[in-house]
Coordinates of C-alpha atoms in Angstrom, one line a residue:
Chain A
X86 CA 98.1 92.4 110.6
X87 CA 95.9 94.9 108.7
X88 CA 96.4 97.7 111.2
X89 CA 100.2 97.4 111.2
X90 CA 102.4 100.0 109.7
X91 CA 104.8 99.3 106.8
X92 CA 107.7 99.3 109.3
X93 CA 106.0 96.8 111.6
X94 CA 105.0 94.6 108.6
X95 CA 108.5 94.7 107.1
X96 CA 109.9 93.6 110.5
X97 CA 107.3 90.8 110.8
X98 CA 108.2 89.5 107.3
X99 CA 111.9 89.6 108.2
X100 CA 111.3 87.9 111.5
X101 CA 109.3 85.2 109.8
X102 CA 106.2 85.9 111.9
X103 CA 104.2 85.6 108.7
X104 CA 105.0 85.3 105.0
X105 CA 104.1 87.7 102.3
X106 CA 101.7 85.2 100.9
X107 CA 99.9 84.9 104.2
X108 CA 99.8 88.7 104.5
X109 CA 98.5 89.1 101.0
X110 CA 95.9 86.4 101.5
X111 CA 94.8 88.2 104.7
X112 CA 94.3 91.5 102.9
X113 CA 92.6 89.8 99.9
X114 CA 90.2 88.2 102.3
X115 CA 89.4 91.5 103.9
X116 CA 88.9 93.2 100.5
X117 CA 86.2 90.5 99.7
X118 CA 84.7 90.7 103.1
X119 CA 84.3 94.4 103.0
X120 CA 83.4 94.8 99.3
X121 CA 80.5 97.0 100.3
X122 CA 83.0 99.8 100.8
X123 CA 83.7 99.7 97.1
X124 CA 87.3 100.7 97.6
X125 CA 88.7 98.6 94.7
X126 CA 87.7 98.8 91.0
X127 CA 89.9 95.8 90.1
X128 CA 91.4 93.1 92.4
X129 CA 94.6 91.5 91.0
X130 CA 94.4 88.4 93.1
X131 CA 96.6 86.0 91.1
X132 CA 99.3 88.5 90.3
X133 CA 99.4 89.6 93.9
X134 CA 99.8 86.1 95.2
X135 CA 102.6 85.4 92.7
X136 CA 104.3 88.7 93.5
X137 CA 104.0 87.7 97.2
X138 CA 105.5 84.3 96.6
X139 CA 108.4 86.0 94.8
X140 CA 108.9 88.4 97.7
X141 CA 109.0 85.5 100.1
X142 CA 111.9 83.9 98.2
X143 CA 113.7 87.2 98.2
X144 CA 113.1 87.6 101.9
X145 CA 114.4 84.2 102.6
X146 CA 117.8 85.2 101.0
X147 CA 118.0 88.0 103.5
X148 CA 118.6 90.4 100.7
X149 CA 115.1 91.8 99.9
X150 CA 114.4 95.4 98.9
X151 CA 112.6 97.8 101.4
X152 CA 109.0 97.1 100.5
X153 CA 109.4 93.4 99.7
X154 CA 106.2 91.6 100.3
X155 CA 104.2 94.6 101.5
X156 CA 100.6 94.6 100.0
X157 CA 99.6 98.0 98.6
X158 CA 96.9 99.4 96.4
X159 CA 97.4 101.6 93.3
X160 CA 95.0 104.4 92.5
X161 CA 93.3 103.4 89.2
X162 CA 94.8 106.5 87.5
X163 CA 98.3 104.8 87.3
X164 CA 98.8 102.7 84.2
X165 CA 99.5 99.1 85.1
X166 CA 100.8 96.8 82.3
X167 CA 98.3 94.2 81.4
X168 CA 95.8 95.3 84.0
X169 CA 92.6 97.4 83.5
X170 CA 93.3 101.0 84.1
X171 CA 89.9 102.7 84.1
X172 CA 90.6 106.1 85.7
X173 CA 87.1 105.7 87.2
X174 CA 85.5 106.2 83.7
X175 CA 83.3 104.3 81.3
X176 CA 85.7 105.8 78.7
X177 CA 88.5 103.5 79.9
X178 CA 86.4 100.6 81.2
X179 CA 87.9 98.4 78.5
X180 CA 91.5 99.9 78.7
X181 CA 94.2 97.4 79.5
X182 CA 97.3 99.6 79.9
X183 CA 100.2 98.7 77.5
X184 CA 102.9 99.9 80.0
X185 CA 103.5 100.7 83.6
X186 CA 103.5 104.2 85.1
X187 CA 106.9 105.2 86.5
X188 CA 105.4 105.1 90.0
X189 CA 104.1 101.6 89.5
X190 CA 107.5 100.5 88.0
X191 CA 109.4 102.0 91.0
X192 CA 107.1 100.4 93.6
X193 CA 107.4 97.0 91.8
X194 CA 111.1 97.3 92.0
X195 CA 111.1 97.8 95.7
X196 CA 109.1 94.6 96.0
X197 CA 105.7 96.0 96.9
X198 CA 102.8 93.6 96.2
X199 CA 99.9 95.2 94.3
X200 CA 96.5 94.0 95.5
X201 CA 94.6 95.9 92.9
X202 CA 93.4 99.2 91.5
X203 CA 91.6 101.7 93.7
X204 CA 88.4 103.5 93.2
X205 CA 88.4 107.2 92.3
X206 CA 86.3 110.1 90.9
X207 CA 86.2 109.9 87.1
X208 CA 89.5 111.3 85.7
X209 CA 90.3 112.5 89.3
X210 CA 87.6 115.2 89.0
X211 CA 85.6 115.3 92.2
X212 CA 85.8 115.8 96.0
X213 CA 83.6 112.9 97.1
X214 CA 84.3 109.8 94.9
X215 CA 80.7 110.0 93.8
X216 CA 81.8 110.8 90.2
X217 CA 83.2 107.3 89.8
X218 CA 81.6 105.2 87.0
X219 CA 81.9 102.3 89.5
X220 CA 79.9 104.0 92.3
X221 CA 81.2 105.9 95.3
X222 CA 83.8 104.4 97.7
X223 CA 82.2 104.6 101.2
X224 CA 83.6 106.1 104.3
X225 CA 84.4 103.3 106.8
X226 CA 83.6 105.7 109.7
X227 CA 80.1 106.0 108.5
X228 CA 79.2 104.2 105.3
X229 CA 76.4 106.7 104.5
X230 CA 79.1 109.4 104.1
X231 CA 81.5 110.1 101.3
X232 CA 85.1 109.0 101.4
X233 CA 86.3 112.3 99.9
X234 CA 87.9 112.5 96.5
X235 CA 89.3 112.0 94.2
X236 CA 91.6 109.4 95.8
X237 CA 88.6 108.0 97.8
X238 CA 89.3 104.3 97.2
X239 CA 92.9 104.8 98.4
X240 CA 91.9 106.5 101.6
X241 CA 89.2 103.9 102.3
X242 CA 91.6 101.0 101.7
X243 CA 94.1 102.3 104.2
X244 CA 91.6 103.3 106.8
X245 CA 89.6 100.0 106.7
X246 CA 92.7 97.8 106.5
X247 CA 92.2 96.7 102.9
X248 CA 95.9 97.6 102.0
X249 CA 98.9 98.4 104.1
X250 CA 99.3 101.7 102.1
X251 CA 98.2 103.2 98.8
X252 CA 99.1 105.6 96.2
X253 CA 97.0 108.7 95.4
X254 CA 97.2 111.8 93.2
X255 CA 96.4 115.3 94.1
X256 CA 95.4 118.1 91.7
X257 CA 93.4 120.3 94.1
X258 CA 93.3 118.3 97.3
X259 CA 92.6 114.8 96.0
X260 CA 95.1 113.1 98.4
X261 CA 94.6 115.4 101.4
X262 CA 90.8 115.7 101.6
X263 CA 90.0 112.0 101.5
X264 CA 92.9 111.4 103.9
X265 CA 91.3 113.9 106.3
X266 CA 87.8 112.4 105.8
X267 CA 89.0 108.8 106.4
X268 CA 91.5 109.6 109.2
X269 CA 94.7 108.6 107.5
X270 CA 98.0 110.4 106.6
X271 CA 98.4 111.7 103.0
X272 CA 101.2 113.6 101.4
X273 CA 101.1 115.7 98.2
X274 CA 104.7 116.3 97.2
X275 CA 106.2 119.4 95.5
X276 CA 105.1 119.6 91.9
X277 CA 107.7 117.6 89.8
X278 CA 108.9 115.5 92.7
X279 CA 107.0 112.3 91.7
X280 CA 106.9 111.3 88.0
X281 CA 103.6 111.9 86.2
X282 CA 104.6 109.4 83.4
X283 CA 101.8 106.9 83.0
X284 CA 99.6 108.8 85.5
X285 CA 96.5 109.7 83.4
X286 CA 96.6 113.5 83.1
X287 CA 93.8 115.7 84.4
X288 CA 95.4 119.1 84.8
X289 CA 99.1 118.7 84.0
X290 CA 100.4 121.8 85.7
X291 CA 98.8 120.8 89.0
X292 CA 98.7 116.9 89.1
X293 CA 101.1 115.2 91.5
X294 CA 101.2 111.7 92.9
X295 CA 101.9 110.8 96.5
X296 CA 101.6 108.3 99.4
X297 CA 98.5 107.6 101.5
X298 CA 99.4 105.7 104.7
X299 CA 98.7 104.9 108.4
X300 CA 101.3 107.4 109.6
X301 CA 104.1 109.8 108.7
X302 CA 106.9 107.2 108.9
X303 CA 105.1 105.0 106.3
X304 CA 104.6 108.1 104.1
X305 CA 108.4 108.7 104.3
X306 CA 109.1 105.1 103.3
X307 CA 106.6 105.2 100.4
X308 CA 107.7 108.6 99.2
X309 CA 111.3 107.4 99.1
X310 CA 110.2 104.7 96.7
X311 CA 108.0 107.0 94.6
X312 CA 110.1 110.2 94.3
X313 CA 112.8 111.0 91.7
X314 CA 113.6 112.5 88.4
X315 CA 112.2 110.9 85.3
X316 CA 113.3 111.5 81.8
X317 CA 109.9 110.4 80.6
X318 CA 108.1 113.2 82.4
X319 CA 109.0 116.6 80.9
X320 CA 107.9 118.5 84.0
X321 CA 109.8 116.2 86.4
X322 CA 112.3 118.2 88.5
X323 CA 115.9 117.0 88.9
X324 CA 116.4 117.8 92.6
X325 CA 118.3 115.7 95.1
X326 CA 116.2 113.3 97.2
X327 CA 117.0 113.3 100.9
X328 CA 116.6 110.3 103.2
X329 CA 113.1 111.0 104.3
X330 CA 113.4 108.8 107.4
X331 CA 116.7 110.3 108.6
X332 CA 115.2 113.5 109.9
X333 CA 111.9 112.1 111.3
X334 CA 113.2 112.4 114.9
X335 CA 114.5 116.0 114.7
X336 CA 113.3 118.3 117.4
X337 CA 110.6 120.9 116.7
X338 CA 112.2 123.4 119.2
X339 CA 112.1 126.8 117.6
X340 CA 110.0 125.7 114.6
X341 CA 107.9 128.7 113.4
X342 CA 104.4 127.7 112.5
X343 CA 102.3 130.2 110.5
X344 CA 98.5 130.1 110.9
X345 CA 96.8 132.1 108.0
X346 CA 93.9 133.9 109.6
X347 CA 92.0 133.6 106.3
X348 CA 91.8 129.8 106.8
X349 CA 90.5 129.9 110.4
X350 CA 87.6 132.3 110.0
X351 CA 84.1 132.0 108.7
X352 CA 83.0 128.7 107.0
X353 CA 85.0 126.4 109.3
X354 CA 83.0 124.0 111.4
X355 CA 83.3 124.7 115.2
X356 CA 84.4 121.1 116.0
X357 CA 87.2 121.3 113.5
X358 CA 88.3 124.7 114.8
X359 CA 88.5 123.3 118.3
X360 CA 90.4 120.1 117.2
X361 CA 92.9 122.2 115.3
X362 CA 93.3 124.6 118.1
X363 CA 94.2 121.6 120.4
X364 CA 96.6 120.3 117.7
X365 CA 98.4 123.6 117.5
X366 CA 98.7 123.7 121.3
X367 CA 100.4 120.3 121.1
X368 CA 102.9 121.7 118.7
X369 CA 103.6 124.6 121.1
X370 CA 104.3 122.0 123.8
X371 CA 106.7 120.4 121.4
X372 CA 108.6 123.6 121.3
X373 CA 107.2 125.3 118.2
X374 CA 106.1 128.9 118.0
X375 CA 102.7 129.9 116.6
X376 CA 102.5 133.0 114.5
X377 CA 99.4 134.5 112.9
X378 CA 99.9 135.3 109.2
X379 CA 97.8 136.8 106.5
X380 CA 97.5 135.6 102.9
X381 CA 94.9 137.8 101.3
X382 CA 94.8 136.3 97.8
X383 CA 93.9 132.8 99.1
X384 CA 90.2 133.5 98.7
X385 CA 90.7 133.7 94.9
X386 CA 92.2 130.2 94.7
X387 CA 88.9 128.5 93.9
X388 CA 87.9 130.5 90.9
X389 CA 91.5 130.6 89.5
X390 CA 91.9 126.8 90.1
X391 CA 88.6 125.9 88.3
X392 CA 89.6 128.0 85.3
X393 CA 93.1 126.5 85.0
X394 CA 92.1 122.9 85.8
X395 CA 89.2 123.0 83.5
X396 CA 91.2 124.5 80.7
X397 CA 94.0 121.9 81.0
X398 CA 91.4 119.1 81.4
X399 CA 89.6 120.1 78.2
X400 CA 92.9 119.9 76.4
X401 CA 94.2 116.7 78.0
X402 CA 90.9 114.8 77.5
X403 CA 90.7 115.6 73.8
X404 CA 92.8 112.5 73.3
X405 CA 89.8 110.3 74.2
X406 CA 88.2 110.3 70.7
X407 CA 87.2 106.7 70.2
X408 CA 89.9 106.0 67.7
X409 CA 93.1 104.6 69.3
X410 CA 91.9 103.3 72.7
X411 CA 88.9 103.5 75.0
X412 CA 85.2 103.5 74.4
X413 CA 83.8 103.8 70.8
X414 CA 80.1 104.4 70.1
X415 CA 78.1 101.9 68.1
X416 CA 77.7 102.5 64.3
X417 CA 79.1 106.0 63.9
X418 CA 77.7 107.6 60.7
X419 CA 80.8 109.8 60.2
X420 CA 84.0 110.9 61.9
X421 CA 82.3 113.8 63.7
X422 CA 79.6 111.5 65.0
X423 CA 82.3 109.0 66.1
X424 CA 84.1 111.7 68.2
X425 CA 81.0 113.4 69.5
X426 CA 79.0 110.3 70.5
X427 CA 81.9 108.3 71.9
X428 CA 82.8 111.2 74.2
X429 CA 79.1 112.0 74.9
X430 CA 78.3 108.4 75.9
X431 CA 81.4 107.6 77.9
X432 CA 82.1 110.7 79.9
X433 CA 80.2 111.4 83.1
X434 CA 78.5 114.6 84.0
X435 CA 81.2 116.3 86.0
X436 CA 83.9 115.5 83.4
X437 CA 81.6 117.0 80.8
X438 CA 81.0 120.1 82.8
X439 CA 84.8 120.7 83.2
X440 CA 85.5 120.0 79.5
X441 CA 82.8 122.5 78.6
X442 CA 84.1 125.1 81.1
X443 CA 87.6 124.7 79.9
X444 CA 86.7 124.9 76.2
X445 CA 84.8 128.1 77.0
X446 CA 87.6 129.6 79.0
X447 CA 90.1 128.9 76.1
X448 CA 87.8 129.9 73.3
X449 CA 88.4 133.0 71.2
X450 CA 87.3 136.2 73.0
X451 CA 87.4 134.7 76.5
X452 CA 91.0 133.6 76.8
X453 CA 92.3 136.8 78.4
X454 CA 89.3 137.2 80.8
X455 CA 89.5 133.7 82.1
X456 CA 92.6 131.7 81.5
X457 CA 95.2 134.5 81.5
X458 CA 93.5 136.2 84.4
X459 CA 93.6 133.0 86.4
X460 CA 97.3 132.5 85.6
X461 CA 98.0 136.0 86.9
X462 CA 96.1 135.2 90.1
X463 CA 98.1 132.0 90.3
X464 CA 101.2 134.1 90.4
X465 CA 99.8 136.3 93.2
X466 CA 98.9 133.3 95.3
X467 CA 102.3 131.8 94.8
X468 CA 103.9 135.1 95.9
X469 CA 101.7 135.2 99.0
X470 CA 103.1 131.7 99.9
X471 CA 106.6 132.8 99.2
X472 CA 106.2 135.8 101.5
X473 CA 104.6 133.7 104.2
X474 CA 107.3 131.0 104.0
X475 CA 110.0 133.6 104.3
X476 CA 108.5 134.5 107.7
X477 CA 107.7 131.0 109.0
X478 CA 109.0 127.5 108.5
X479 CA 105.7 125.8 108.0
X480 CA 102.1 126.7 107.6
X481 CA 99.2 124.9 109.3
X482 CA 95.5 125.0 108.3
X483 CA 92.4 122.9 108.1
X484 CA 92.1 120.4 105.3
X485 CA 88.3 120.5 105.0
X486 CA 85.7 123.0 106.2
X487 CA 83.4 120.3 107.5
X488 CA 83.4 116.6 108.4
X489 CA 82.8 114.0 105.7
X490 CA 79.3 114.9 104.3
X491 CA 76.5 112.5 103.3
X492 CA 76.5 110.6 100.1
X493 CA 74.3 112.6 97.7
X494 CA 74.3 115.7 99.9
X495 CA 76.2 118.0 97.6
X496 CA 75.8 116.4 94.2
X497 CA 73.0 118.8 93.1
X498 CA 75.1 121.9 92.9
X499 CA 78.7 121.7 91.5
X500 CA 79.7 125.0 93.0
X501 CA 78.9 123.7 96.5
X502 CA 81.1 120.8 95.8
X503 CA 83.9 123.0 94.5
X504 CA 83.9 125.0 97.7
X505 CA 84.9 121.9 99.6
X506 CA 88.4 122.4 98.3
X507 CA 88.8 125.8 99.8
X508 CA 91.8 125.0 102.0
X509 CA 93.7 122.6 99.7
X510 CA 93.5 124.2 96.2
X511 CA 95.9 127.1 96.7
X512 CA 98.7 124.7 97.5
X513 CA 98.5 123.1 94.1
X514 CA 98.4 126.4 92.3
X515 CA 101.7 127.3 94.1
X516 CA 103.1 123.8 93.5
X517 CA 104.1 123.4 97.2
X518 CA 104.2 120.2 99.2
X519 CA 101.5 119.6 101.8
X520 CA 100.2 116.9 104.2
X521 CA 97.0 115.9 105.9
X522 CA 97.4 114.2 109.2
X523 CA 94.7 113.0 111.6
X524 CA 94.2 115.5 114.4
X525 CA 90.9 114.7 116.1
X526 CA 87.8 112.7 116.1
X527 CA 84.7 114.8 116.7
X528 CA 81.0 115.3 115.8
X529 CA 79.6 118.3 114.1
X530 CA 76.6 118.4 116.3
X531 CA 75.1 116.3 119.1
X532 CA 74.0 112.9 117.9
X533 CA 76.1 113.1 114.7
X534 CA 78.8 110.4 114.4
X535 CA 82.4 111.0 115.6
X536 CA 84.4 111.5 112.4
X537 CA 88.1 112.1 111.7
X538 CA 89.5 115.6 111.4
X539 CA 92.6 116.5 109.4
X540 CA 95.3 119.0 110.0
X541 CA 97.1 120.4 106.9
X542 CA 100.9 121.1 107.0
X543 CA 102.2 123.2 104.2
X544 CA 105.9 123.4 103.5
X545 CA 108.4 125.1 101.2
X546 CA 109.4 123.7 97.9
X547 CA 111.0 120.2 98.3
X548 CA 110.6 120.4 102.1
X549 CA 108.8 117.0 102.2
X550 CA 111.4 115.8 104.8
X551 CA 110.5 118.7 107.1
X552 CA 106.7 118.1 106.7
X553 CA 107.3 114.4 107.5
X554 CA 109.4 115.3 110.6
X555 CA 106.8 117.7 111.9
X556 CA 104.0 115.1 111.3
X557 CA 106.0 112.3 112.9
X558 CA 106.8 114.3 116.0
X559 CA 103.1 115.1 116.5
X560 CA 102.3 111.4 116.0
X561 CA 104.7 110.5 118.8
X562 CA 102.7 112.4 121.3
X563 CA 99.1 111.8 120.0
X564 CA 97.2 108.7 118.9
X565 CA 94.7 110.1 116.4
X566 CA 96.5 108.3 113.6
X567 CA 96.0 105.0 115.4
X568 CA 92.2 105.2 115.7
X569 CA 90.4 102.9 113.4
X570 CA 86.8 102.7 112.3
X571 CA 84.9 100.4 114.7
X572 CA 83.0 98.4 112.1
X573 CA 86.1 97.4 110.1
X574 CA 88.5 96.4 112.9
Chain B
X8 CA 72.0 133.3 83.6
X9 CA 75.3 134.1 82.0
X10 CA 74.9 131.5 79.3
X11 CA 72.1 130.4 77.0
X12 CA 71.4 126.8 75.9
X13 CA 72.6 128.0 72.4
X14 CA 76.0 128.9 74.0
X15 CA 76.3 125.5 75.6
X16 CA 75.5 123.8 72.3
X17 CA 78.2 125.9 70.6
X18 CA 80.8 125.0 73.3
X19 CA 79.8 121.3 73.1
X20 CA 80.4 121.4 69.4
X21 CA 83.8 123.0 69.9
X22 CA 84.7 120.2 72.3
X23 CA 83.1 117.5 70.1
X24 CA 81.1 116.4 73.1
X25 CA 77.7 114.9 72.8
X26 CA 75.1 116.4 75.2
X27 CA 71.6 115.0 75.4
X28 CA 69.0 117.6 74.4
X29 CA 67.1 117.1 77.7
X30 CA 70.3 117.8 79.7
X31 CA 71.0 121.1 78.1
X32 CA 69.1 123.2 80.6
X33 CA 70.9 121.6 83.6
X34 CA 74.3 122.2 81.9
X35 CA 73.4 125.7 81.1
X36 CA 72.4 126.4 84.8
X37 CA 75.5 124.6 86.2
X38 CA 78.0 126.4 83.9
X39 CA 76.4 129.7 84.6
X40 CA 76.8 129.1 88.3
X41 CA 80.4 128.1 87.8
X42 CA 81.0 131.3 85.7
X43 CA 79.5 133.3 88.5
X44 CA 82.1 131.8 90.8
X45 CA 84.9 132.6 88.3
X46 CA 83.7 136.2 88.1
X47 CA 85.1 136.7 91.6
X48 CA 88.5 137.0 89.9
X49 CA 87.5 140.3 88.3
X50 CA 87.7 142.1 91.6
X51 CA 91.5 141.5 91.8
X52 CA 93.8 143.9 90.1
X53 CA 96.3 142.0 88.1
X54 CA 97.9 144.8 86.0
X55 CA 101.5 144.1 85.3
X56 CA 101.5 140.6 86.8
X57 CA 103.3 137.9 84.8
X58 CA 101.0 134.9 84.2
X59 CA 102.3 131.7 85.9
X60 CA 102.2 128.5 83.9
X61 CA 104.5 126.3 85.9
X62 CA 104.8 126.3 89.7
X63 CA 108.6 126.4 89.6
X64 CA 108.8 128.6 86.5
X65 CA 110.7 125.8 84.8
X66 CA 111.2 125.9 81.1
X67 CA 110.7 123.0 78.8
X68 CA 113.6 120.6 79.0
X69 CA 115.2 119.5 75.7
X70 CA 116.7 116.2 74.9
X71 CA 119.1 115.1 72.2
X72 CA 117.4 114.2 69.0
X73 CA 117.9 110.4 69.2
X74 CA 115.6 107.4 69.0
X75 CA 114.9 106.1 72.5
X76 CA 111.6 104.3 72.0
X77 CA 111.1 101.0 70.3
X78 CA 108.1 100.4 68.0
X79 CA 105.3 98.9 70.0
X80 CA 102.6 99.2 67.4
X81 CA 101.1 95.7 67.9
X82 CA 100.9 96.2 71.7
X83 CA 99.2 99.6 71.2
X84 CA 96.8 98.3 68.6
X85 CA 95.5 95.4 70.6
X86 CA 93.5 97.9 72.7
X87 CA 92.2 100.0 69.8
X88 CA 88.5 99.7 69.0
X89 CA 89.0 99.0 65.3
X90 CA 92.2 98.2 63.4
X91 CA 93.0 96.5 60.2
X92 CA 96.4 95.7 58.7
X93 CA 98.1 97.9 61.3
X94 CA 95.8 100.9 60.5
X95 CA 93.2 102.5 62.8
X96 CA 89.9 102.5 61.1
X97 CA 87.3 105.3 61.3
X98 CA 84.2 106.0 59.2
X99 CA 84.9 107.2 55.6
X100 CA 86.2 110.8 55.5
X101 CA 86.7 111.3 51.8
X102 CA 84.1 110.1 49.3

């Protein structure tokens, strides 16, 4: 049951092949069995079983909402009423959310059963899940390797069959990169498409929630439930929501695919280049046309991103002061000591680095050289995408420069870790939607394990339906998305 | 190195962020490395370019000035580290 898609599970529930309680028990048993993967921070067993029982009664009436009885996991960045919402941090280890995030509320309304809260890098800052206060989630394809981050727990849960689907969030690649490393499908929607209300903020002008699933069809179903305008999020965009499943079967004949030469050159592992070449050939067979494009400012995305994200993070995380919620240090001598020590004792190293970087970039005398400069480069990058997307329908690129790397391999040098996000970051700066889909299984060198390779699809603003269509057509003629890690069958 | 440990202490003070004395050197090294990376931006001419703050260049939405939220003080204070009679307690600020 744990390898089935949402569509198959929904059918099974409606055909009474199994009940939601049975399905939920099955997933809960697997979560306990494979606890070494460290995918979950909190397991909400009792609440899950009671939600499943409720779904079963709805299903019996024949009038149940779309996701009724489907067990999913929520990234621990989404506030869940009455349930610990840690954001992967010691700062919020004692935080029981007093309300639901809009995404949680919406998924509850469609009848989805929440199994628990998924592991992540602290405050979503990281590319390997190693920055979690609760330890790294492990890659089910090789548990000595990272799951990717920051939505590592979400990717592991779906890949290893510990949830039928999961939510993630993506600020610089945090849905797509772990999806690529773990061999699943992940979609980062257009900025403003999914409400950020109750989604703990890291970099508010870049953060966006999205689905992490077995395939594109499931991503369409989950996005349908998550997307929409929200009064409670001041950056939410009021734009019509199409039926994401309705266009999945459209033909790709005549589709123009742009391949930015800057993304296929130096720095890309040979095995990934080969797998992606094969994938693009497959699209050609489906009737698409491949066009080489150039986007010269893409190389500036990493420095611009780390200035903007750090600046926004230093501002957002100033709310954690030990006064109203979260961690408070023992015996503060005065108010300054309370702030300084609570924050010093409860934030991890990477979060501290980014707060310091952001504070520096925003401080008097440096604002123009860093923050304003980065925002101007952001404009140039966005213009580059606009030009490219006037010429082609969709852009394809790698998601990651290498296969999933070893746990501990890149923790010594933060800059090395930042360079991991080379192919994903520019998309967040532009605010465009993008997907990662499995497009190969290969080893970096002889003797190394066979690991999943992701292909990135980048679309125009609000073109999620087109991305899903393109991904779905590819998944009709390939089976990379159906491959599962051997040790967690 | 672009930064000194004194610089890092100053930034940490601005951020009200406690940094252990023995970690100062590693933060100084890491932040200098990150600043090196950020310096790549200098090579790009950005004269006359409008800074971009929002991906869709949206402006802040306004709403009517009406009460929409109910008071949930009790619920919010249950999770506070230290409250008394509905007030958040912090160390004495004024003698």
